[in-house]
Coordinates of C-alpha atoms in Angstrom, one line a residue:
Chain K
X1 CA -31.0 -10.0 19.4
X2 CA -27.7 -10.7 18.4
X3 CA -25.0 -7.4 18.8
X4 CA -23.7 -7.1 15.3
X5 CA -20.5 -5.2 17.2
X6 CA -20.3 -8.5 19.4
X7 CA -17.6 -10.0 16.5
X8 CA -15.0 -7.3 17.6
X9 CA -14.5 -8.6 20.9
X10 CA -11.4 -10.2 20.8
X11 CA -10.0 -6.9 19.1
X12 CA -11.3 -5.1 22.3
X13 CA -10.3 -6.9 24.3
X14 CA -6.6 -7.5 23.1
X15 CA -7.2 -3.4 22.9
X16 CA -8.2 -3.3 26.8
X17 CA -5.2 -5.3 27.8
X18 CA -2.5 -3.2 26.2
X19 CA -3.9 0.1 27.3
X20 CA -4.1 -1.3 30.6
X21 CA -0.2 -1.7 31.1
X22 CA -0.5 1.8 30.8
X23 CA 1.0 2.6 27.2
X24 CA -0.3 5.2 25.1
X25 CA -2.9 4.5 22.5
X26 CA -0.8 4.0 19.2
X27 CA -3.6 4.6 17.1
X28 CA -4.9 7.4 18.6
X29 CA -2.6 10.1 19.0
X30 CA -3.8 14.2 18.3
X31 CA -1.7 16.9 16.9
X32 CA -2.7 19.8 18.8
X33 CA -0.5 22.3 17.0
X34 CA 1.7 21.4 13.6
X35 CA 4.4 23.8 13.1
X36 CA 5.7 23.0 10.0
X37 CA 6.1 19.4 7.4
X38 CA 8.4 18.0 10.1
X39 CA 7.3 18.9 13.8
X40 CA 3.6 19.1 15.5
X41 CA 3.1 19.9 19.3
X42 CA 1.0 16.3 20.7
X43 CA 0.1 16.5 24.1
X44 CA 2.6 19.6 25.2
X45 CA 5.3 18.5 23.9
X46 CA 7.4 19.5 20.4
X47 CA 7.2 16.1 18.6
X48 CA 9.6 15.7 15.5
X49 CA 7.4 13.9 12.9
X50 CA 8.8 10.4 11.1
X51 CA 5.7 8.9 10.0
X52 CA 3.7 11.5 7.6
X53 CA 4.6 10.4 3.9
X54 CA 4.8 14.2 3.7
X55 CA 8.0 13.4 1.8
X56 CA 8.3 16.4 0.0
X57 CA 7.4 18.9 2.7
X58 CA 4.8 20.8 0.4
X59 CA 2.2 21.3 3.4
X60 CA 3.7 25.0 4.4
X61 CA 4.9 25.7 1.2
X62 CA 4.1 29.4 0.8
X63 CA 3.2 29.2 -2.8
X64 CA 0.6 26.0 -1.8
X65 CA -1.1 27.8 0.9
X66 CA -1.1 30.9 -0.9
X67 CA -3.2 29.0 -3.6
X68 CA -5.8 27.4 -1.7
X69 CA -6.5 30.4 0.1
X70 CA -7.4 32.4 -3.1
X71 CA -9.3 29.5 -4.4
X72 CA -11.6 29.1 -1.1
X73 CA -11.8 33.2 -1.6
X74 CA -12.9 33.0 -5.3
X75 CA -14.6 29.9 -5.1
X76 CA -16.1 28.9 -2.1
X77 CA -15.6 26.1 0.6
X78 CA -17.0 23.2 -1.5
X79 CA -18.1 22.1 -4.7
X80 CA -21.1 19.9 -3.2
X81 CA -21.6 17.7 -6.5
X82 CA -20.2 15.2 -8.1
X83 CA -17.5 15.2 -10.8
X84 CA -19.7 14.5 -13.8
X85 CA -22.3 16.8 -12.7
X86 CA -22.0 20.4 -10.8
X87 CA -18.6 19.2 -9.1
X88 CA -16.0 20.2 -11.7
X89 CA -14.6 23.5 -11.5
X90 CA -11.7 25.3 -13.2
X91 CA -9.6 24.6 -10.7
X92 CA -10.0 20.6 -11.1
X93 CA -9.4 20.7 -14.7
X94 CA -6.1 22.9 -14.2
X95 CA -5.5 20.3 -11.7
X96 CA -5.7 17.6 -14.3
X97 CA -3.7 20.0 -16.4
X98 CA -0.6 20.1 -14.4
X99 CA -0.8 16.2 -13.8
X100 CA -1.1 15.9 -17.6
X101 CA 2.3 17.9 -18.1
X102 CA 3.5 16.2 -14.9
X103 CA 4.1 13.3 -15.9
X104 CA 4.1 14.0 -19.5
X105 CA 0.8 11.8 -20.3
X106 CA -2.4 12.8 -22.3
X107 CA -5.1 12.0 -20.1
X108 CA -5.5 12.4 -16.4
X109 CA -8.8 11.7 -13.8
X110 CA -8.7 13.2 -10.5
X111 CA -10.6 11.2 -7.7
X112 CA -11.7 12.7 -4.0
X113 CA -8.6 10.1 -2.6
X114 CA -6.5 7.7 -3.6
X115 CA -7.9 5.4 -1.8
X116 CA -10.8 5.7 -4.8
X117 CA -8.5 5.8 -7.4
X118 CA -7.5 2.4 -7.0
X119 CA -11.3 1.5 -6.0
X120 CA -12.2 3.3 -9.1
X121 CA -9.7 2.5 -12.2
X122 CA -9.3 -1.3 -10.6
X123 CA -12.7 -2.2 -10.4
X124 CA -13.7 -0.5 -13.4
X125 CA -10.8 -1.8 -15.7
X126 CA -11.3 -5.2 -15.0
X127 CA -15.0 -6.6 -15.3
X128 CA -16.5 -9.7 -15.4
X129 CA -14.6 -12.7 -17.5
X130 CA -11.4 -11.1 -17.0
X131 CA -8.6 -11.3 -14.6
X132 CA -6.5 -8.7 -11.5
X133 CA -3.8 -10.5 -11.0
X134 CA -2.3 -8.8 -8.0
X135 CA 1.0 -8.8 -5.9
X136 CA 0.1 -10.5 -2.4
X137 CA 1.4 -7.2 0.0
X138 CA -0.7 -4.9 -2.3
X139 CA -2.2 -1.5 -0.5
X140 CA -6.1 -2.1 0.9
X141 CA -7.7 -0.1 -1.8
X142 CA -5.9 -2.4 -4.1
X143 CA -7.5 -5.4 -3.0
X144 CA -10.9 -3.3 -2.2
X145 CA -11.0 -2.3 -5.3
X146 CA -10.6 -5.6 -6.8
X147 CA -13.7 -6.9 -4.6
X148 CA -15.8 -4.1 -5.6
X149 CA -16.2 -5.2 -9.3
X150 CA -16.7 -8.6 -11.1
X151 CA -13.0 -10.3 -12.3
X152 CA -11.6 -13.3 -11.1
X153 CA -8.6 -12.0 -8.5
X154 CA -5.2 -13.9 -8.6
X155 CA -2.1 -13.1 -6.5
X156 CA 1.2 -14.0 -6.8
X157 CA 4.1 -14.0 -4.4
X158 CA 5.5 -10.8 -3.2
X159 CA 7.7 -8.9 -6.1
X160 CA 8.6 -12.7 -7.3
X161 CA 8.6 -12.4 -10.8
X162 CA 8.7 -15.9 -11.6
X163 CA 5.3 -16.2 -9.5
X164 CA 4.1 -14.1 -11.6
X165 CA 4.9 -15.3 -15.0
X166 CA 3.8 -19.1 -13.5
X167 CA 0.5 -17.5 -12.7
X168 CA 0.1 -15.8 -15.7
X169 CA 1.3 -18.6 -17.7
X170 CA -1.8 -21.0 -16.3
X171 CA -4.4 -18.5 -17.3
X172 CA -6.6 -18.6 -20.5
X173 CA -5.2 -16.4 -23.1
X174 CA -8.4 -14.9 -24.7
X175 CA -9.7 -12.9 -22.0
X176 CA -8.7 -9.2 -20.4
X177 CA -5.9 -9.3 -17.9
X178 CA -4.4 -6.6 -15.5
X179 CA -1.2 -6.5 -13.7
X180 CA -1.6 -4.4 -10.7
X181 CA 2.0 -3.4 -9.3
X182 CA 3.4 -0.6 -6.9
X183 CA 6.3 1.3 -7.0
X184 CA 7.2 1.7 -3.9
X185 CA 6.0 -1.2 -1.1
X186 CA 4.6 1.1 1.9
X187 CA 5.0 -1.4 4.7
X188 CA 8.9 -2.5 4.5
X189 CA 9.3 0.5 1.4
X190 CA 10.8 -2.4 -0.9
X191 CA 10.6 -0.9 -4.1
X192 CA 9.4 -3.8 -7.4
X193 CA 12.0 -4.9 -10.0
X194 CA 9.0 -3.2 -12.9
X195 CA 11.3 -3.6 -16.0
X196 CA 11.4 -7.9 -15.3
X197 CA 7.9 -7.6 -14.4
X198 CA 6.4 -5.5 -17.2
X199 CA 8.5 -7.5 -19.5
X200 CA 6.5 -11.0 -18.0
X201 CA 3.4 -8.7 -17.9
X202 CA 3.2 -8.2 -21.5
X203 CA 5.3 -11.4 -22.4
X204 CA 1.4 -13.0 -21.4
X205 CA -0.6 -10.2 -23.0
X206 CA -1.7 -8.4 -20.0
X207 CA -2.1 -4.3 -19.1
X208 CA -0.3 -2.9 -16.2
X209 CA -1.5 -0.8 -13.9
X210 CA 1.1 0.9 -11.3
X211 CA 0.3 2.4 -8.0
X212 CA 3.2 5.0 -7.4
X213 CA 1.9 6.9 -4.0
X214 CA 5.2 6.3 -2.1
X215 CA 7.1 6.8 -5.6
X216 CA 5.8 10.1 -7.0
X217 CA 7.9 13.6 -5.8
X218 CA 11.5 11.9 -5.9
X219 CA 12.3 8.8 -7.9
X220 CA 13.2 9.4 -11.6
X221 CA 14.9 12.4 -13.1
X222 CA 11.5 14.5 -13.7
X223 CA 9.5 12.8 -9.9
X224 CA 7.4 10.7 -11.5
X225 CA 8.0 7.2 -9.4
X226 CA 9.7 4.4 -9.7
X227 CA 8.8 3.0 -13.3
X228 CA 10.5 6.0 -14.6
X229 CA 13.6 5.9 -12.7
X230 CA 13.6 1.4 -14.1
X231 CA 13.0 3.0 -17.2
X232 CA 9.7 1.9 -17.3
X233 CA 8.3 5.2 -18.9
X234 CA 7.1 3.3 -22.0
X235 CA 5.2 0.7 -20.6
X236 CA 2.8 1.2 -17.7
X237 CA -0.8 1.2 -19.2
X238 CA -2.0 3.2 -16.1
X239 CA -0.2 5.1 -13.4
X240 CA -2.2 5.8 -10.1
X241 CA -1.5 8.1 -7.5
X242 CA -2.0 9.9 -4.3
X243 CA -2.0 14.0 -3.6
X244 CA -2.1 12.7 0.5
X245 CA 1.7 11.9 0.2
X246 CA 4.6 14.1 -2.0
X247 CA 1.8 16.3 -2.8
X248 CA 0.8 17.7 0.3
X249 CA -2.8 17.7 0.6
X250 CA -6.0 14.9 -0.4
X251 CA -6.9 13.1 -3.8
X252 CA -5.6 10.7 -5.7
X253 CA -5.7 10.4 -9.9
X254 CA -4.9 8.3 -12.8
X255 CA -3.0 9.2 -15.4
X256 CA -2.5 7.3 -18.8
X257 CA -2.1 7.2 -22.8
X258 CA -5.0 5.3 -23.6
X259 CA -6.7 6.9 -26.4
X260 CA -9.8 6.1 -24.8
X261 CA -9.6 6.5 -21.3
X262 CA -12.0 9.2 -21.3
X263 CA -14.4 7.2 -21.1
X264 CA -14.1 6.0 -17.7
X265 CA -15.1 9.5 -16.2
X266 CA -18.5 8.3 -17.6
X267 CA -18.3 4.5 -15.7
X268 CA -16.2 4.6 -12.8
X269 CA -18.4 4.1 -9.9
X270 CA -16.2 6.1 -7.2
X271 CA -15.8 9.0 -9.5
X272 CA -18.8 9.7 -10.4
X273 CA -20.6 8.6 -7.2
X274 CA -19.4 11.1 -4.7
X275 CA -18.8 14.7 -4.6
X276 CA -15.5 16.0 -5.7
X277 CA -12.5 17.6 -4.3
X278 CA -13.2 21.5 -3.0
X279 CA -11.9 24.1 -4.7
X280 CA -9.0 24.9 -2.4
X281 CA -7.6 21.2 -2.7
X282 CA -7.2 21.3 -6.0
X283 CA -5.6 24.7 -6.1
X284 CA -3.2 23.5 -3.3
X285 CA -2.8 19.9 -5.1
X286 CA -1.7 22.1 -8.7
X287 CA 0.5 24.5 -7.0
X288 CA 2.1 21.7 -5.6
X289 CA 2.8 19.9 -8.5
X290 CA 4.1 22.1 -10.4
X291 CA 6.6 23.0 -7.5
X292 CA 7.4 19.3 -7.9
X293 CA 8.5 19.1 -11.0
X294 CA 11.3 21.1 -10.7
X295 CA 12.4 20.0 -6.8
X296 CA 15.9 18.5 -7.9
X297 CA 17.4 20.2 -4.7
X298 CA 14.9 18.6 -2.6
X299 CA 14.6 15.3 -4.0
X300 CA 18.9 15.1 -3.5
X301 CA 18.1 16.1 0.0
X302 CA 15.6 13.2 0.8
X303 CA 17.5 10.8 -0.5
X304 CA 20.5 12.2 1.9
X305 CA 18.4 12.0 4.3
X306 CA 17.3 8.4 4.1
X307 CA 20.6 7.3 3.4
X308 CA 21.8 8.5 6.5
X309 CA 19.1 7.4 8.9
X310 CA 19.2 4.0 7.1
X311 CA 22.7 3.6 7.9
X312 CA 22.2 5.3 11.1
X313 CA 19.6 2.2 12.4
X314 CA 21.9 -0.3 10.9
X315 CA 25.0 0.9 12.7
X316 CA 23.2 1.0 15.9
X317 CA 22.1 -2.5 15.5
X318 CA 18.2 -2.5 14.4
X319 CA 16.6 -5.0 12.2
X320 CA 15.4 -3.3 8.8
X321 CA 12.9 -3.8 6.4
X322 CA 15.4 -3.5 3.5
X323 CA 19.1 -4.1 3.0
X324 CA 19.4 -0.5 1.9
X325 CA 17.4 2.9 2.1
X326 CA 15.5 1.5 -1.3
X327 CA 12.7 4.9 -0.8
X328 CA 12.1 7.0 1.4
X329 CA 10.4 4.6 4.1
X330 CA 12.6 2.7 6.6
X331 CA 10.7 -0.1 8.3
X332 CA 12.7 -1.4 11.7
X333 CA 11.3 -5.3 12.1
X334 CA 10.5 -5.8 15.5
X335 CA 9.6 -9.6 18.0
X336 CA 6.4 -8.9 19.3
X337 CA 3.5 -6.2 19.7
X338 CA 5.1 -5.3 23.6
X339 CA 7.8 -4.5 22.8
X340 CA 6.9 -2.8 19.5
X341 CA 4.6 -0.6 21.9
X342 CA 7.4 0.3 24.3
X343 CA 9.4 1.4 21.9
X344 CA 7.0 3.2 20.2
X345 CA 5.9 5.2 23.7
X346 CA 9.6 5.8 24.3
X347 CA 10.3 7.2 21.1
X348 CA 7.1 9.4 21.1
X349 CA 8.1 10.6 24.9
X350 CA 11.5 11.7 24.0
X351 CA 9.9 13.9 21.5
X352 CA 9.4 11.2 17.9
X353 CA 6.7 10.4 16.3
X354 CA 6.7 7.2 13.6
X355 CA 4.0 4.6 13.0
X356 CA 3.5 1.7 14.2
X357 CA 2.3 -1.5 11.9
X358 CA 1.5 -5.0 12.9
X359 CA -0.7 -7.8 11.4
X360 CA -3.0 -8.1 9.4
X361 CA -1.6 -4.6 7.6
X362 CA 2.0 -5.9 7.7
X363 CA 3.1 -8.8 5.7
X364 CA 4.2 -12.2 7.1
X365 CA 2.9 -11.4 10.6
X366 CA 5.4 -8.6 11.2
X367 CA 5.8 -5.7 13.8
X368 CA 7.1 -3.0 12.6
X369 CA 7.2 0.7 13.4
X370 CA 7.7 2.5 10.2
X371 CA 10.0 5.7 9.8
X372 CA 9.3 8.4 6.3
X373 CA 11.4 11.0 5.9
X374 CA 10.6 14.2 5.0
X375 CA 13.1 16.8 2.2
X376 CA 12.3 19.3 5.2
X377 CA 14.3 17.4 7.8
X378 CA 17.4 19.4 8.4
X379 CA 20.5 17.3 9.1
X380 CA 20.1 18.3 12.2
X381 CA 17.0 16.8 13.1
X382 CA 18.3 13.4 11.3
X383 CA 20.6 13.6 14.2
X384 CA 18.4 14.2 16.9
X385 CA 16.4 11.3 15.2
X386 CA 19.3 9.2 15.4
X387 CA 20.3 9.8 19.1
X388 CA 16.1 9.2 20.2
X389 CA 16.5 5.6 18.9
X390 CA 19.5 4.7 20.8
X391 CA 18.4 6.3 23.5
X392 CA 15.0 4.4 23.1
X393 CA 16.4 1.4 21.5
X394 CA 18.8 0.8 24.8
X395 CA 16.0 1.6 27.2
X396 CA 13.9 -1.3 26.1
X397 CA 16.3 -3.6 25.3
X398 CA 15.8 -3.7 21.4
X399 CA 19.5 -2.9 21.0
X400 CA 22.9 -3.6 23.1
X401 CA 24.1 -1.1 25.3
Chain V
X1 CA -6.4 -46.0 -5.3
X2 CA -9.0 -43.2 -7.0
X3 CA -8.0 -40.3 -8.7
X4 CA -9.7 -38.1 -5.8
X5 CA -8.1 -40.3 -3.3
X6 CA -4.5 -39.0 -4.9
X7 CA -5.7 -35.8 -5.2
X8 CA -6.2 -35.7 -0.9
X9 CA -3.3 -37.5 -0.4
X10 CA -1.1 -34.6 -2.7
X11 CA -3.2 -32.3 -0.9
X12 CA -2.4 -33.5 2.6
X13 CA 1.1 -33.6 1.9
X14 CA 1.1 -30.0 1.1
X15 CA -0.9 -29.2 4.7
X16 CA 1.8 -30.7 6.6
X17 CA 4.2 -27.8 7.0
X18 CA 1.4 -25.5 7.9
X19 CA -0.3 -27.8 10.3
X20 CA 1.1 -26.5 13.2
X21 CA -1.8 -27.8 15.4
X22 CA -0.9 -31.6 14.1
X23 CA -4.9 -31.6 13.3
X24 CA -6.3 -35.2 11.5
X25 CA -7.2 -34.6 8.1
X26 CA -10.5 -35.7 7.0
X27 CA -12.8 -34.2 3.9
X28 CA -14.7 -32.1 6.8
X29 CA -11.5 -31.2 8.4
X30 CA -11.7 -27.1 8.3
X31 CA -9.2 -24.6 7.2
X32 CA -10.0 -22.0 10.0
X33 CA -11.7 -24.0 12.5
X34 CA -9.8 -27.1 12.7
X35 CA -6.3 -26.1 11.6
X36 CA -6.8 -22.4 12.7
X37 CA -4.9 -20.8 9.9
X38 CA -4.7 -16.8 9.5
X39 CA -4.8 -15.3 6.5
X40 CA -1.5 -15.4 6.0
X41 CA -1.1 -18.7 6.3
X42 CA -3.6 -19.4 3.8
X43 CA -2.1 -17.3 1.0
X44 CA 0.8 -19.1 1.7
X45 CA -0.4 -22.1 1.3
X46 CA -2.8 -21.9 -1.6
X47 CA 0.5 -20.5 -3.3
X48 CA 1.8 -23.7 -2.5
X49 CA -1.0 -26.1 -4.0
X50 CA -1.2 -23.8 -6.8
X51 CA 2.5 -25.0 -7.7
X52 CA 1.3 -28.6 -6.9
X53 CA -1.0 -29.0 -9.1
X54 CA -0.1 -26.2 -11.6
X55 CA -3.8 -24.5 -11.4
X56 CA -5.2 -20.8 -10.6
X57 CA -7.3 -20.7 -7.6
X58 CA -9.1 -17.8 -7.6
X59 CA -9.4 -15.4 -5.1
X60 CA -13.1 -15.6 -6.0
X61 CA -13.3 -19.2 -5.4
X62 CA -11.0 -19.7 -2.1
X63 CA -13.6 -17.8 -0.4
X64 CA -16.4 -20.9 -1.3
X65 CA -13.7 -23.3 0.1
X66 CA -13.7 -23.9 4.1
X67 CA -12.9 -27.9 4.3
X68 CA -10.2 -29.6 2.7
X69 CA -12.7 -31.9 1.2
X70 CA -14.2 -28.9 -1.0
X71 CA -10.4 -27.8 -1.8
X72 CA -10.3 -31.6 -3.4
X73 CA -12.8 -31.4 -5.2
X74 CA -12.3 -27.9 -6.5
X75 CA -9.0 -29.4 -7.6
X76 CA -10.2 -32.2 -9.0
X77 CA -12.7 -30.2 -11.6
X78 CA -9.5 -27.5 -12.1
X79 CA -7.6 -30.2 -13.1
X80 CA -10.6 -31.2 -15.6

């Protein structure tokens, strides 16, 4: 019998070896206690927390909680049922409401996660004839959701808009095409040039679809991402997004003008096959968004914030992801996975918490560890942030002394 | 020389900078056996012969093509 697991091996094993030297498991930390958006005790110690996407601190807003804990009162702990069936409720309708007026569209779809919105509007939108054409460093649902239905999948180089009108350029023009684009870039938080690229995109006839979960909460004068801060407002077909970042709690939606877009509540495989958010979610996820739209303070305070630590890095002599703070993710480009891990378990033992990335999530074979920045940091803790990496950065040798 | 004989000779060309492992090229000669490529790697170069040749290859149909003697052919029959 052959051991289906047996083709994981070499991850195990390269798994073994690191754990071995004695690091930390970087994939498997526990938050024991979480005191508020920006700090969690993990393993006895007070950890400051730089890798949540919790970028608008709404997890312990008082007005959030307070929500969800009426609607688990009044409604229960789940819905148990699917969206088209026994599994909408008030509460995910109001939900849809406050998306709606959000971002000032007509329809909106909530899904269980983002990670099924993209499944669900990609693999739905485009069928079987037509074309995705998708940028190379796309998020995993993108491309998942591109192999779960029937077009033909194209990819053109990384926010290159001339890739992109080249590839457009060689397809047939009769049939369906969609653009898929995100806002924000989660692995080096690059954000796209959209008003170039939607101009190429509809130049060749195609829709756009554009994936703002690292956008929504603080670009653009009302939060809405990135293609309303380019000015963009006018011209994305389909905007997806995430409630597990700015938000503060789990789901993910779609929001558009299409007159018909109802419609896809009625096809979309991951909407209709799986049971829908519970009540207190959605009551936390519409509280929250109406908080969001009028967070100006906040949003100003973010932005301060990863000015500063971007700056901060740069002056201390770390290799970044981006020239500037371009969102509110700051990616430090590191050699190799040792010393990635070192610096990550030295960071994390003076009392930080960031991610770590390396291939195949990060583009071009990259180590990275991956800081996002929260409105709740106080300036303060940016410090404290600041003075772990030198400390951590001199310690293993990433940075001069 | 043939038309498909061009066609492997462009397409050789365009291997060269990737073939890190300085593997012979032959029609069986395969993309993640032989020459070992990642991912990464691939994208790259697909991009790459793309431009070449000024076709789409699918997604869809780089994941029928393991040898460089199927990438020739599927080149050949874009090309029409």
């Amino acid at each position: 019998m052959t051991d289906l697991l047996s083709k994981f091996d070499p991850l195990i094993a390269e798994r073994e070896a690191l754990l071995d030297t004695g690091v930390r498991d970087p994939f498997g930390i526990v938050m024991d206690q979480v005191l508020s958006p920006t700090e969690a005790i993990i393993k006895g110690k007070k950890t400051i927390l730089l890798g949540t996407y919790n970028y608008m601190g709404m997890t312990f807003d008082p007005d959030v909680v307070a929500a969800g804990k009426r609607a688990l009162d009044e409604f229960g702990s789940g819905t148990t049922g699917s969206r088209v069936l026994n599994g909408t409720y008030q509460g995910h309708r109001e939900c849809e409401e406050a998306l709606k007026e959000f971002y000032g569209m007509d329809h909106a779809i909530v899904f269980s996660t983002g990670y099924q919105a993209n499944l669900g509007m990609i693999s739905t939108l485009a069928g079987k004839g037509e074309y995705i054409i998708l940028d190379a460093d796309s998020h995993a649902s993108i491309y998942d959701g591109c192999w779960l239905g029937n077009a033909e999948i194209v990819r053109f180089r990384h926010n290159s808009v001339e890739d992109l009108d080249k590839r457009l350029g060689r397809l047939p023009a009769e049939p369906g095409k969609l653009v898929v684009l995100e806002g924000v870039y989660s692995m080096f938080g690059d954000i796209a040039p959209l008003p170039e690229m939607v101009a190429v995109a509809k130049k060749h006839g195609a829709m756009i679809l554009c994936d703002e979960a690292h956008g929504m909460g603080f670009f653009g004068p009302n939060g809405r991402g990135v293609y309303e801060e380019l000015g963009c407002e006018n011209d994305i077909d389909f905007v997806v997004g995430t409630f597990s970042k700015s938000v503060g709690t789990v789901g993910g939606f779609c929001v558009s003008n299409h007159p018909k877009f109802e419609v896809l509540r009625l096809v979309c495989r991951p909407y209709v096959f799986t049971a829908s958010l519970p009540p207190s979610v959605v009551a936390t996820a519409a509280a929250s968004i109406r908080k969001l739209m009028y967070a100006g303070e906040k949003r100003a305070h973010l932005w301060k914030n990863s000015r500063r630590l971007h700056q901060g890095l740069r002056d201390l002599g770390f290799t970044l992801g981006t020239e500037t703070a371009q969102s509110a993710i700051i990616a430090l480009m590191l050699p190799d996975m040792e010393t990635t891990v070192r610096m990550w378990q030295a960071l994390l033992e003076l009392g930080l918490y960031v991610n770590m990335a390396r291939p195949p999530a990060t583009p071009a074979g990259t180590f990275l560890l991956r800081c996002s920045l929260c409105a709740e940091h106080s300036d303060d803790q940016v410090g404290e942030i600041l003075g772990m990496f030198e400390q951590a950065g001199r310690a293993v040798g990433c940075i001069g002394r | 020389m043939s038309t498909r004989d061009e066609i492997f000779n462009r397409v050789a060309a365009q291997i060269e900078p990737f073939n890190k492992k300085k593997a012979a090229l032959g029609d069986a000669t395969s993309f993640a056996k032989d020459l070992e490529w990642d991912s990464l790697t691939v994208m790259d170069f697909v991009a790459a012969i793309e431009d070449e040749f000024d076709i789409i290859i699918t997604m869809n149909m780089q994941a029928e093509i393991e040898t460089v003697g199927q990438l020739v052919d599927a080149v050949a029959k874009l090309q029409g």
